[in-house]
Structure formats: structure tokens, C-alpha cells
XYZ file of C-alpha atoms in Angstrom:
557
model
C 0.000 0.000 0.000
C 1.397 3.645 -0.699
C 0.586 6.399 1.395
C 0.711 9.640 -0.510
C 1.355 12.607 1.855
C 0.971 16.057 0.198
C 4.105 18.323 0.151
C 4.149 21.048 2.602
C 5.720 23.838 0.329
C 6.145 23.625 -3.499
C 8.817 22.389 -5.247
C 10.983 24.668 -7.168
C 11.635 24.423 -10.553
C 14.895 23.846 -12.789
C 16.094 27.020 -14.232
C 16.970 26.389 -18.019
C 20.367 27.677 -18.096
C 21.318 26.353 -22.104
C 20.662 24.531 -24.720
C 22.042 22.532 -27.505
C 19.946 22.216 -30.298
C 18.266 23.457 -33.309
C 14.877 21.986 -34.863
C 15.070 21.826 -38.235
C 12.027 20.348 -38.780
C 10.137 23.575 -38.685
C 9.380 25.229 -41.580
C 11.242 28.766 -42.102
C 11.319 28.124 -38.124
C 14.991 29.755 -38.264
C 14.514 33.828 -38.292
C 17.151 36.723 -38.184
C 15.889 39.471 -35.980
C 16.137 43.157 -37.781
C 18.542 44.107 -35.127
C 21.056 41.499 -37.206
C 22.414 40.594 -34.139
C 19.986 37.756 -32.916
C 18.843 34.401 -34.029
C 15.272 32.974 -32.997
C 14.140 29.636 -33.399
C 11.825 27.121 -31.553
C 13.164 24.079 -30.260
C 10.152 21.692 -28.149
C 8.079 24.302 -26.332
C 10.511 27.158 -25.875
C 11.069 29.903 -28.270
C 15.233 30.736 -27.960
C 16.848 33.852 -28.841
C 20.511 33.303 -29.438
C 23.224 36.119 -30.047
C 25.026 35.937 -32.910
C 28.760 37.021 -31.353
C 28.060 35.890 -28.002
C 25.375 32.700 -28.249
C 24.242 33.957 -25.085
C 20.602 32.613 -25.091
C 17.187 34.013 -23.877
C 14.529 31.998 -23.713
C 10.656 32.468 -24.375
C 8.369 29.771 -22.065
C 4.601 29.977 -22.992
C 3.543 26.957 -24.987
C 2.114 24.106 -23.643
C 3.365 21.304 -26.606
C 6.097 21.710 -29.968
C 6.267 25.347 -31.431
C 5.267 24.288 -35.152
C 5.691 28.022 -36.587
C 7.466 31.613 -35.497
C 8.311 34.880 -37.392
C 9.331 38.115 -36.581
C 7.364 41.498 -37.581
C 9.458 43.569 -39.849
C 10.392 46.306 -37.082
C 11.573 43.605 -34.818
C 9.007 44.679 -31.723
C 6.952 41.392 -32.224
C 7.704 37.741 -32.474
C 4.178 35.088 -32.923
C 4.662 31.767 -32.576
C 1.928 29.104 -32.869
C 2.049 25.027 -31.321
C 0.690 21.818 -32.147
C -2.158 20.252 -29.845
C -4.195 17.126 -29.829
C -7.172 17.262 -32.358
C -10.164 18.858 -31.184
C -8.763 21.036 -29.048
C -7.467 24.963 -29.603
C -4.124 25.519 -30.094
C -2.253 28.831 -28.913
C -0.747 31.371 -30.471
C 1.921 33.452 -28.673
C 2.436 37.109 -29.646
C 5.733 38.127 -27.506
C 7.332 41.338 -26.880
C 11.337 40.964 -28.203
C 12.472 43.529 -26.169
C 11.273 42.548 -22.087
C 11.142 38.868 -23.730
C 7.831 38.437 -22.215
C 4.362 37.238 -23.100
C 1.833 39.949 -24.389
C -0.899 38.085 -25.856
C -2.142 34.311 -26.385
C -4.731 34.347 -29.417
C -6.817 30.945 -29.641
C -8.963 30.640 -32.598
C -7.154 27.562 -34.530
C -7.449 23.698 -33.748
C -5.167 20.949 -33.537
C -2.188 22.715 -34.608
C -1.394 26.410 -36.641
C 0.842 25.584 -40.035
C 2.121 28.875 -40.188
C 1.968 33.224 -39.234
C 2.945 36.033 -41.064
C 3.005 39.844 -39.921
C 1.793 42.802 -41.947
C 4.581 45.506 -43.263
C 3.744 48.404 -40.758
C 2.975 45.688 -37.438
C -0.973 46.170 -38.035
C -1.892 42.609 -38.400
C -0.965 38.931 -38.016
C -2.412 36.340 -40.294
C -2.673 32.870 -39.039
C -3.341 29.871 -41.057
C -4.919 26.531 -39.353
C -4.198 22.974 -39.833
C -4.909 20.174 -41.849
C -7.546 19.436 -39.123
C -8.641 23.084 -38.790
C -8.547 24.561 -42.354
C -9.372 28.654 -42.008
C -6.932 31.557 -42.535
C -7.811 34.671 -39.609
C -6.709 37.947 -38.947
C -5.655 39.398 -36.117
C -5.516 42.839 -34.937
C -2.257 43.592 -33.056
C -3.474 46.779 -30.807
C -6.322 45.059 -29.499
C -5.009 41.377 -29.544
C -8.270 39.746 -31.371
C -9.498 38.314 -34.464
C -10.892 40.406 -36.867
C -11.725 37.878 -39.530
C -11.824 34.439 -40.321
C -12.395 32.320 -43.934
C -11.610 28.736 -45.137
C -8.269 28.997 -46.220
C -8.216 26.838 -49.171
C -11.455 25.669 -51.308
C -13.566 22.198 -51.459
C -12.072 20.624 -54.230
C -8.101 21.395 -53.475
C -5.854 20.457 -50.723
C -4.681 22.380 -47.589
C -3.130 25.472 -47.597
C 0.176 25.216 -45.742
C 2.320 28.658 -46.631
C 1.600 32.298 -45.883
C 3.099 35.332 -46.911
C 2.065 39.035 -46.519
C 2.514 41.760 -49.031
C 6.279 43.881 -48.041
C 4.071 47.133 -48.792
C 0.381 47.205 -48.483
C -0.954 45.886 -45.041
C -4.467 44.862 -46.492
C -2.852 41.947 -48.889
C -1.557 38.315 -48.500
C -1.088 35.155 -50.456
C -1.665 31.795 -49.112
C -0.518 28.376 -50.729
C -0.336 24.708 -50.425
C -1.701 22.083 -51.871
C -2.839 22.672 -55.408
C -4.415 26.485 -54.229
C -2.674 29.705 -54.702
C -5.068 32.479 -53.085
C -4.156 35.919 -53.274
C -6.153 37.924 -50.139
C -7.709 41.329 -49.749
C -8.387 42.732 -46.002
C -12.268 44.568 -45.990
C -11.631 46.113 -42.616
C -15.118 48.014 -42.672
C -16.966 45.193 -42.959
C -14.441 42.953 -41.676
C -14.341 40.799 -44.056
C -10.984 38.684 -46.416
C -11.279 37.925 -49.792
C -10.225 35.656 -51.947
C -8.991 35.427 -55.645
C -7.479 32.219 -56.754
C -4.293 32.677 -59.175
C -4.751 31.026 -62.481
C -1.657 28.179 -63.829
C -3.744 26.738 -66.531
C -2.945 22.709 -66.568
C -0.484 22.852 -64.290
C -1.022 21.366 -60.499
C 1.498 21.826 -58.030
C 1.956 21.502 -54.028
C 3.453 24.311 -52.726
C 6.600 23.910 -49.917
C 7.686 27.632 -49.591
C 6.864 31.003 -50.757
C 8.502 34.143 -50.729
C 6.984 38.308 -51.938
C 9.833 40.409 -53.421
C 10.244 43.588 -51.853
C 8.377 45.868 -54.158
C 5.322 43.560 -54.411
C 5.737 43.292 -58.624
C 6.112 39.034 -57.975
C 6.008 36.508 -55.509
C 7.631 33.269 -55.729
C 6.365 29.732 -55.118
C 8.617 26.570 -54.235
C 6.762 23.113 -55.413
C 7.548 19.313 -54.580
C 8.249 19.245 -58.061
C 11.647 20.885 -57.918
C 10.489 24.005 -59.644
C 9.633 27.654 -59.189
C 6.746 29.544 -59.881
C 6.675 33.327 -60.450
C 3.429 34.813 -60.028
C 1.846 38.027 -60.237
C 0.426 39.250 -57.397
C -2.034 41.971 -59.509
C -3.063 39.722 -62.220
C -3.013 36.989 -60.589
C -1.511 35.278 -63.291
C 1.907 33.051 -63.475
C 4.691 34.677 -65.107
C 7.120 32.196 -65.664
C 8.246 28.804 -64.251
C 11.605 26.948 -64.742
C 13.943 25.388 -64.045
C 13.127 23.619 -67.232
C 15.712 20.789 -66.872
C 17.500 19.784 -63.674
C 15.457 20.535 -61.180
C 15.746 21.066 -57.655
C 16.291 17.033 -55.892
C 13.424 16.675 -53.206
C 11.536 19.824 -53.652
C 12.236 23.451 -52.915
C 11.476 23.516 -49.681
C 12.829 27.008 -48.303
C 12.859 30.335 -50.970
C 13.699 33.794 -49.991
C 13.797 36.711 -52.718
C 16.847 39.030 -52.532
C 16.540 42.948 -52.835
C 19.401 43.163 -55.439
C 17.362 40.781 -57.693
C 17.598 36.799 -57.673
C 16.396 34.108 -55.311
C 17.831 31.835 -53.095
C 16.324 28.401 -53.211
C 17.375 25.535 -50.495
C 16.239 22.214 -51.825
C 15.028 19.195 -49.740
C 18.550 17.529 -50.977
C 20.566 19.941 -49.190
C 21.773 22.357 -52.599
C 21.709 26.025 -52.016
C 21.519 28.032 -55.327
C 21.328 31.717 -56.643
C 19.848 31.744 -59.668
C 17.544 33.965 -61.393
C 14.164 34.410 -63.613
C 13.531 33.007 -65.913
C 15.857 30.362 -66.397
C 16.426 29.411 -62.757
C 20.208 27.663 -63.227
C 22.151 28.096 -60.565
C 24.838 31.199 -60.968
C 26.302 30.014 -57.059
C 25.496 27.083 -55.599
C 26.875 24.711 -52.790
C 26.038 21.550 -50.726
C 24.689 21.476 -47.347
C 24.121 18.254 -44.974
C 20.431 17.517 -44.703
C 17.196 19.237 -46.411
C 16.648 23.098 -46.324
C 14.126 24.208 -44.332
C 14.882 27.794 -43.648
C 16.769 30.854 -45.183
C 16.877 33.988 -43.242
C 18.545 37.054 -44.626
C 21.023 39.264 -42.138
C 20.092 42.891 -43.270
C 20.120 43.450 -47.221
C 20.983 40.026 -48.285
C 25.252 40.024 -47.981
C 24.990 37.609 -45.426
C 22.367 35.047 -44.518
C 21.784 32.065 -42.053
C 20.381 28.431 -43.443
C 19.030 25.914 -40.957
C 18.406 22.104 -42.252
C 16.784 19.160 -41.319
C 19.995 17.890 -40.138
C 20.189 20.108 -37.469
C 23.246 22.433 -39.202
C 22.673 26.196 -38.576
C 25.022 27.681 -41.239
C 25.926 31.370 -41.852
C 27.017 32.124 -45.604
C 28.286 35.013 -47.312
C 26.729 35.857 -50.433
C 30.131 37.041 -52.022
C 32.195 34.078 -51.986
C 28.781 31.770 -50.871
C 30.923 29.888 -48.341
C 29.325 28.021 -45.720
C 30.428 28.506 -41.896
C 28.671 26.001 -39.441
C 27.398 28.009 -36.748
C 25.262 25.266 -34.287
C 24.900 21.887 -34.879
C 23.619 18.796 -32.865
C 21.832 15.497 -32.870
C 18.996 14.820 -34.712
C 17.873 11.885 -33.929
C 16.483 10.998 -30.333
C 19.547 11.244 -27.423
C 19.949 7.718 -26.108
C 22.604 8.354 -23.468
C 24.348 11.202 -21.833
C 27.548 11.233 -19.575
C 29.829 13.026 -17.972
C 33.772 11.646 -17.642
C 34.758 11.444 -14.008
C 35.980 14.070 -12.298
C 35.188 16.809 -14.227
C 31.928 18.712 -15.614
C 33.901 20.128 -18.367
C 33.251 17.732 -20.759
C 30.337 15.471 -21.644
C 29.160 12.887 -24.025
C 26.273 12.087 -25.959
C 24.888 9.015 -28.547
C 21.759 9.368 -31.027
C 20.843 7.399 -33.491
C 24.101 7.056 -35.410
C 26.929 9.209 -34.011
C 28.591 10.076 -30.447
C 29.371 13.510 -29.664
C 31.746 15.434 -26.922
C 30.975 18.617 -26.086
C 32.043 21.494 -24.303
C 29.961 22.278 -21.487
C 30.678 26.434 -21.460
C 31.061 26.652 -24.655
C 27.938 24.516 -25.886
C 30.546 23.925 -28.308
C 30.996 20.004 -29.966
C 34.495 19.048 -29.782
C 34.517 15.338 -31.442
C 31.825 13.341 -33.613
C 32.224 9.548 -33.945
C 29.702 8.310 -36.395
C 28.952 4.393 -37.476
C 26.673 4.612 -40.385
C 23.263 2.868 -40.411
C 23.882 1.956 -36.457
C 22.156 3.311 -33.318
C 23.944 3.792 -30.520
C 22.269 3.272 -27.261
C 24.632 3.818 -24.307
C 27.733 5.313 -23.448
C 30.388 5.028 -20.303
C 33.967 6.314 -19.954
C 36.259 4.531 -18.180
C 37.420 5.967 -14.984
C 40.879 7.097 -16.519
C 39.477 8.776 -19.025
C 41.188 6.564 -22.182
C 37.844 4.986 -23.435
C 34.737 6.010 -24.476
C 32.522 2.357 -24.261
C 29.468 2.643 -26.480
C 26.840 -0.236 -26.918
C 25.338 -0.558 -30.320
C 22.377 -2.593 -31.756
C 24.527 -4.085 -34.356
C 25.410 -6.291 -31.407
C 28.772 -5.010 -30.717
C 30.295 -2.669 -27.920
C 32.452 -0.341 -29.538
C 35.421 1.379 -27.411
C 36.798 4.554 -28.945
C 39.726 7.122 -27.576
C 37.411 10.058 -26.528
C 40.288 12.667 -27.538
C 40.940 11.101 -31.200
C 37.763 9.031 -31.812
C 40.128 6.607 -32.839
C 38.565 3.156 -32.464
C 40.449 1.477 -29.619
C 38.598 -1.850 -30.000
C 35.423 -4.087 -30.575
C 33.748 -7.266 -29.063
C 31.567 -8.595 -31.645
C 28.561 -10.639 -30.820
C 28.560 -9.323 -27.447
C 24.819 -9.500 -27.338
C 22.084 -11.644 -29.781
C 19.416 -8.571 -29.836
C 21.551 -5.984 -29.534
C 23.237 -4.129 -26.878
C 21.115 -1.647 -24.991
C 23.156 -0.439 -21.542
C 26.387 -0.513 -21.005
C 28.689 0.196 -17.871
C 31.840 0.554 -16.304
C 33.939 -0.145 -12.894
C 35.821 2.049 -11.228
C 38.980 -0.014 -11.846
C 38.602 -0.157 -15.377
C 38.839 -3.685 -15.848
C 35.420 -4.699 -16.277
C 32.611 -3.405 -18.353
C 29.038 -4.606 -17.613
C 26.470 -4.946 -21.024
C 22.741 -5.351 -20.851
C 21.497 -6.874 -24.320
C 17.923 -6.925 -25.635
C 17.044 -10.425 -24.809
C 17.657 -9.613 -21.457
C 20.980 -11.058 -20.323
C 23.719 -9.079 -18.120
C 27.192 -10.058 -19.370
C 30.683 -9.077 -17.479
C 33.456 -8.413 -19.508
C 36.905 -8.808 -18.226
C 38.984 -6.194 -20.033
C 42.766 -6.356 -20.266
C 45.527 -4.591 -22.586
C 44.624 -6.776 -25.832
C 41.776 -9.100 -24.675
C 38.310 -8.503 -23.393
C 37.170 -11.724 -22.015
C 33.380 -12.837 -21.017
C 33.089 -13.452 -17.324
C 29.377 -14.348 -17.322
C 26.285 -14.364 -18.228
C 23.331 -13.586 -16.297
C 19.913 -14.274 -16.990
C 17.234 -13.298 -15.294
C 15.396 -9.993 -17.396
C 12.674 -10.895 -19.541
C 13.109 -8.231 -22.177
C 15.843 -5.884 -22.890
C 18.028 -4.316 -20.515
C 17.556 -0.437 -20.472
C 20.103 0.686 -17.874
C 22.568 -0.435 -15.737
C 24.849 1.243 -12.713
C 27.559 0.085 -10.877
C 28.351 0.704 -7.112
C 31.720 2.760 -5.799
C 33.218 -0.643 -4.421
C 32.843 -2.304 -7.949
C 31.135 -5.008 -5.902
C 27.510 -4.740 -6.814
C 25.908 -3.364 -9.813
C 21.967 -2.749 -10.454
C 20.507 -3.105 -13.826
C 16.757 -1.695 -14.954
C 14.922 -3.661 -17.449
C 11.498 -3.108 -19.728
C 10.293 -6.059 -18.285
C 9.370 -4.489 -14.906
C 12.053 -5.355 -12.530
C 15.244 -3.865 -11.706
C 17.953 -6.501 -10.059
C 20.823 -5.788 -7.718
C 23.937 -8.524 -8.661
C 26.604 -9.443 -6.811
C 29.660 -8.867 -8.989
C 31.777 -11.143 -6.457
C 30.227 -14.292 -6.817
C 28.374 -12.931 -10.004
C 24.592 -14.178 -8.958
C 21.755 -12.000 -8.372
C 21.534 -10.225 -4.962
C 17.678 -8.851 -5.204
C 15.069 -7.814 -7.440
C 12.133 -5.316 -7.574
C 8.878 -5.410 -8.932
C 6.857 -2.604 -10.152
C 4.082 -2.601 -12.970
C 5.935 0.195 -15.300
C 8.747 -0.095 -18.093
C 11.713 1.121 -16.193
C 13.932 3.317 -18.590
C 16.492 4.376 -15.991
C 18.214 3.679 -12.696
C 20.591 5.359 -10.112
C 22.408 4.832 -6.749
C 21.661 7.399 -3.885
C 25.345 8.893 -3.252
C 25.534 7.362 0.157
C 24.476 3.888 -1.817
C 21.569 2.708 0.761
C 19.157 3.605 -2.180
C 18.311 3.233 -5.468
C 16.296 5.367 -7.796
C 14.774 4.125 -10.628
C 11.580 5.296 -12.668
C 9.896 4.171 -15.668
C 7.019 5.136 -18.498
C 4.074 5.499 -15.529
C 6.094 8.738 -14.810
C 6.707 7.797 -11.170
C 10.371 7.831 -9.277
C 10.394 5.243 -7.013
C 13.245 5.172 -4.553
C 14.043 1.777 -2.648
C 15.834 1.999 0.629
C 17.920 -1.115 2.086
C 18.323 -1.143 5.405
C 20.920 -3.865 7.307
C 19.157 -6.774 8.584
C 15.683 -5.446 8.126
C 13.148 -5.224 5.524
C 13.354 -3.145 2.979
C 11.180 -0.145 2.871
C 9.937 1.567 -0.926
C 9.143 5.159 -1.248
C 7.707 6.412 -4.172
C 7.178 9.435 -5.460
C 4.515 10.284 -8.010
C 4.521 12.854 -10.958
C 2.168 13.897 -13.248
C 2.795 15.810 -16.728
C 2.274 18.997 -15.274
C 4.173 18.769 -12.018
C 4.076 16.739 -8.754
C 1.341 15.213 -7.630
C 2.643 13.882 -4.059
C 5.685 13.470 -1.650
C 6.832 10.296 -0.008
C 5.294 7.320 0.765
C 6.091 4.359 2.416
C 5.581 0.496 2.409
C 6.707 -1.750 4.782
């Protein structure tokens, strides 16, 4: 039986002190600020403002699930930035003051999630576009902080509309496009009203990824799936010209942006960034980038710019010798593992899906990258000297690498028949402890040139998630999917204990004083079991909800 006993004073929340990181997943989601000093981007729920010189960081809190859109008015006083929620029910939109970096408005019209926002030239209005789920385009007046209109954003017999731009000088016109509709919009403020006029392209169909208004309103510029570009007139309504005829752009043109001096720059889903311009659309510069484009924001005029992809890359390039400089990079695959050498906080270590990284810890800054293609790496350990980096990866093999170099140091195949999914250390660096994912702990005796199996201990169900290993090298606990976590003697190599609970544990931890263990799992509760010397041992749990705690400690005898 647990006893839940409700905390006498709240408990104080982590402080968010940096982050590595960039989302590239977000359309356009990578914005200049005006001030040319400033990046902002969205990464999960926070909004981050990064400086340029300095990458100090600022961060906006407000939304309750992913940011799925942001931009910046064109004075720099406002940043909107809209979320994804579960269907059916409203999702926000933020509208933030850049300079106290605080909230000033939430507007919720939209459901399920808000595709994408765009601000008119002199900071009047913000146009929001809805969803696949929620369909409508709306208006919104920045004074008072509420909708002025609302229409369907795309008609019956086309697709959604999933790109928004607003006119660079007339506050009363926008264009929205997506899937087979181009609409060109007209604001009726009197009668608050928005109309629509679709743009003709005769035969042809397209979906649109990105769109872009040059800065005298005489074109706007459409990327397509396709690989090509479509210039249209914003007046007439009418396309002008389309290309490029041959060669197009691999995977799409996914981000556009029109340049004051004349020409475009197109990103493509295959990573190629190109000037060109109409009407023949070849490339006049042009160079590779790792992952798909998603966003290209210019720094002032145009001479410089900043590219974001889906690889996580923020680049900055200059547009006179259109050279790329990597400015932030990270993972972009789910982080598996994270640890810190001994000793020191300086340095730590991470594993995604293919690659392990060392970073800098003041610096945010990654020092080494050891990638194994088409592997996942799911655990990481140094060893207490600091020589080896010991990585366990679902190919079946643990993997030990020089963490200065990268150099691989050695490899014991085979090591586990599902993979290996935990890996550990001892203190005296001669053993490293696997967990696999049929469930077995092995012990690997580790020597100059040899690494020798010491055992193999069965007793997990399913696959082995984490395992840690005491200060005496003595005893080691592992944490397992299948619901139990087990203490093992490392002596006599047999198992010591094991606890029950109905949850998937992901995780597990000694108390520092090692009468404890702390352990918690996908019901979102941290359970903490205390062993006591000759007695019983007692089980405190503590529960958490989404939003916070729910209780303090309880206990079972």
C-alpha cells in the first residue's frame, strides 16, 4: 500500500540555463531578428533567442506542446509563434514582446495545430493559417489582440493550404498556398471581411513547400515538390514564368527567400543552395549542405544570410564568396545516453541514433563526432581514466573509442544476440558490464589486448535499459522493460535482489551514500528503494504527473 502525503511547500523548478539544439524540422522556423544581431528559433516548447557574437541565449516559455511556426514582424518589436495540440482542441498562439522577452498576448482561434503566421509591413496585423484538421486563414488585430476575420483557407475541391506570406508594402494583402491552391487575399476592414482570388496556372497542379513576396510587391515566388519555381503576379493573378526547365531542384524546394538586389535563393530538400535567377532558374552560385533546407533567413540586405536544415546544421554564408560557416549543430535523432567523464563537468558525451558527440559544457561547443553509419547507438560510459569512451550498439557489438581522437580502440563482436542496450563501467577499469535486448547481463573482463566474457546472467525478460555500478565495484543494479530492476553481486556474479513494479523502467541510479536506489519508468513515477541492514526493505515512491508533482513520499513496509 502507498501512502501519498501532500508536500508542505512547493517544489521549485529547474532554471533552463542552455541549450544545444536546433529543430530543423520547422518550416522557415529559423529567423534573423532586424537588429542582425539575434537568431530565434523554436526548439520543443521554448522559443530561444541566441546572439550571434556571443550565443548567449534568452529563452521564451509559454507553450504548452512543440512550437510548429514563429516569425518576426518587420520592425523587430513582435515575435508570434503558434504550437501543435491534440485534435479537437485549440491551439495557442503566442504574440511576444522581443524587447522585455515576455508574453503579451495568447490568441486561440485555430485547432489541432497552426501551419504557419505572417506579420503585416507596418505591425498592423498577423495572419494565421490553421491545420490540416482546422482549415481557415484569420486575422488578427495587433493593438487590441483579437481576431478580426476568419475564412476557409483553401477551397472544397483542393488540398490544404500550408504557406503564408504578406505583401512587403500594403498591409491589407496576403497570399496563401499549399496544396494545389494559390489564393491571393484582400483585407475589408469596414466590414471585416478577407477575400479571396485564386491565381490562375492553366494545366499545371502543383503543391506548394515555400513562398517568398519580393520587396516591391511586382512578384512573388512559389517553391513546389516538383523541384520548380513559380513566379506569379500578385495583380493579375496570373503566373509569369516557371523553370527550371531541366534539372530541377532534388526533393523539392522547400525554403525560398527573394533578394533585394534581384535573384532568389532556393534551399532544396537535398541539401543544394543556389542563386539563380528568372527566368531560367540555373544556378549562378550554388553549394552543398548536410540535410534538407528548411529555412533561409537574410542578415540585413541580403550580404549575409543564415540556413538551418533538417539535419540540425545552422550555417551562416556570405553571399560574395557563398561559403558556408557552421554556426550550431547537434543530434537529430532521439539522445539515447548522456555522460559526464569522471571528475570533471567540463566535458560530456552524448549518442543518437548514429553518431557520439563530446561537447564542451561552457562553450555549448561540440568538440569530437564519432559516427557508425546505419547503427544506433544506445549507451555510453567512460572509463574511470578517461582513455575509453565504451558505447553499446544494436549491431550487437560494444564499440570502445579514444574520446580525444575518436580513434577506435577496439570491438567485441557478438557481445549480445538482440543488440546491446546499456552498457557500464567499474571504477577499476577492468570490467565493463552490457545489458542486451534479450535480457541477459554479461561481465566483460577487459585487459591490454583481450576482453574476455566473465558471465552471463539471466534473469530480465526483455531488454536491458540501464545499468549502474556501485563505488566498491562489488555490486551493480541493472533496470529492465520487463518491470524489474535486479541488484547482482559482482563477487560471486549471482543476483543479490530484485524489484517489482508494474511500469517499463527506462532508468536507474544509486543514492550517493548507496543505501538507495532510484529508478523510474514510463508510468512517470520515481520510485526510490531503501535497504536497510538486517531489516526489511522499505519503498518510497514518489509520483509525478505531466504537469508537475502530484505527491511526496510514501512508504511500504
Amino acid at each position: 500500500m502507498e501512502n501519498q502525503i501532500q508536500p508542505k511547500a512547493e517544489v521549485a523548478k529547474l532554471e533552463l540555463e542552455a541549450v544545444i539544439g536546433f529543430n530543423g524540422h520547422v518550416p522557415t522556423g529559423l529567423k534573423c531578428h532586424p537588429d542582425q544581431e539575434h537568431l530565434i528559433y523554436p526548439l520543443g516548447c521554448t522559443i530561444l533567442i541566441q546572439a550571434i557574437k556571443t550565443q548567449e541565449q534568452n529563452f521564451l516559455h509559454g507553450h504548452s506542446n512543440n512550437v510548429s511556426c514563429v516569425t518576426i514582424s518587420k520592425s523587430g518589436v513582435y515575435i508570434a509563434s503558434g504550437q501543435v495540440t491534440f485534435m479537437g482542441f485549440k491551439a495557442d498562439i503566442i504574440l511576444w514582446d522581443y524587447k522585455k522577452r515576455e508574453l503579451m498576448a495568447r490568441l486561440s482561434l485555430h485547432k489541432g495545430k497552426i501551419e504557419a503566421l505572417a506579420f503585416s509591413p507596418n505591425d498592423l496585423y498577423l495572419v494565421s493559417l490553421g491545420g490540416p484538421d482546422d482549415g481557415s486563414v484569420v486575422v488578427w488585430s495587433i493593438a487590441k489582440t483579437e481576431a478580426i476575420c476568419g475564412s476557409p483557407a483553401a477551397g472544397l475541391n483542393v488540398g490544404n493550404a500550408t504557406s503564408v506570406v504578406f505583401s512587403q508594402c500594403h498591409d491589407e494583402m496576403f497570399v496563401t498556398a499549399g496544396n494545389g491552391t494559390i489564393r491571393v487575399w484582400e483585407l475589408d476592414l469596414p466590414n471585416r471581411k478577407i477575400w479571396p482570388t485564386e491565381c490562375q496556372t492553366g494545366q499545371m497542379k502543383r503543391i506548394v513547400m515555400s513562398i517568398s513576396m519580393a520587396s516591391d510587391d511586382s512578384f512573388f515566388y512559389l517553391g513546389t515538390t516538383t523541384g520548380d519555381i513559380l513566379k506569379m503576379n500578385p495583380r493579375t493573378k496570373l503566373l509569369a514564368d516557371t523553370g527550371p526547365a531541366k534539372d530541377k531542384f532534388s526533393l523539392g524546394v522547400s525554403a525560398i527567400k527573394c533578394l533585394k538586389t534581384g535573384g532568389l535563393l532556393v534551399g532544396s530538400g537535398a541539401g543544394l543552395l543556389v542563386f539563380c535567377r528568372s527566368p531560367s532558374y540555373k544556378p549562378i552560385k550554388k553549394i552543398q549542405l548536410q540535410g534538407g533546407i528548411t529555412s533561409i533567413s537574410l542578415r540585413g540586405e541580403g550580404h549575409q544570410f543564415f540556413v538551418g536544415t533538417e539535419e540540425s546544421h545552422i550555417y551562416r554564408v556570405n553571399f560574395t564568396d557563398f561559403k558556408e560557416t557552421l554556426v550550431t549543430t547537434c543530434h537529430f535523432e532521439a539522445v539515447e545516453d548522456v555522460v559526464f567523464p569522471f571528475g570533471t563537468a567540463e566535458l560530456f558525451a552524448t549518442c543518437a541514433k548514429k553518431d557520439i558527440r563530446v561537447w564542451h559544457t561552457l562553450s555549448n561547443r561540440e568538440l569530437l563526432r564519432i559516427t557508425v553509419p546505419n547503427m544506433t547507438c544506445h549507451g555510453i560510459d567512460f572509463m574511470r581514466d578517461g582513455k575509453s569512451l565504451i558505447s553499446a550498439w544494436d549491431d550487437g557489438k560494444i564499440r570502445a573509442f579514444a574520446p580525444e581522437t575518436g580513434r577506435l580502440m577496439y570491438v567485441i563482436s557478438n557481445a549480445h544476440r538482440i543488440g546491446v542496450t546499456a552498457v557500464a563501467t567499474t571504477s577499476d577499469c577492468t570490467r565493463v558490464i552490457s545489458g542486451g535486448g534479450e535480457g541477459e547481463v554479461r561481465v566483460w573482463q577487459i585487459g591490454h589486448q583481450t576482453q574476455k566474457l566473465e558471465e552471463a546472467l539471466k534473469e530480465h525478460k526483455s531488454s536491458v535499459s540501464c545499468i549502474r555500478v556501485k563505488k566498491n565495484n562489488e555490486e551493480c543494479v541493472t533496470a529492465s522493460t520487463d518491470g524489474t530492476c535486479i541488484i547482482w553481486d559482482l563477487v560471486r556474479l549471482r543476483r543479490n535482489q530484485m524489484i517489482l513494479a508494474n511500469t517499463l523502467f527506462q532508468c536507474v541510479c544509486y543514492h550517493p551514500e548507496e543505501f538507495q536506489i532510484i529508478t523510474s519508468g514510463t508510468d512517470r513515477k520515481v520510485r526510490i528503494k531503501i535497504f536497510l541492514v538486517q531489516e526489511k526493505s522499505r519503498e518510497a515512491l514518489w509520483l509525478w504527473s505531466q504537469a508537475g508533482p502530484m505527491g511526496h513520499f510514501g512508504e511500504a513496509m
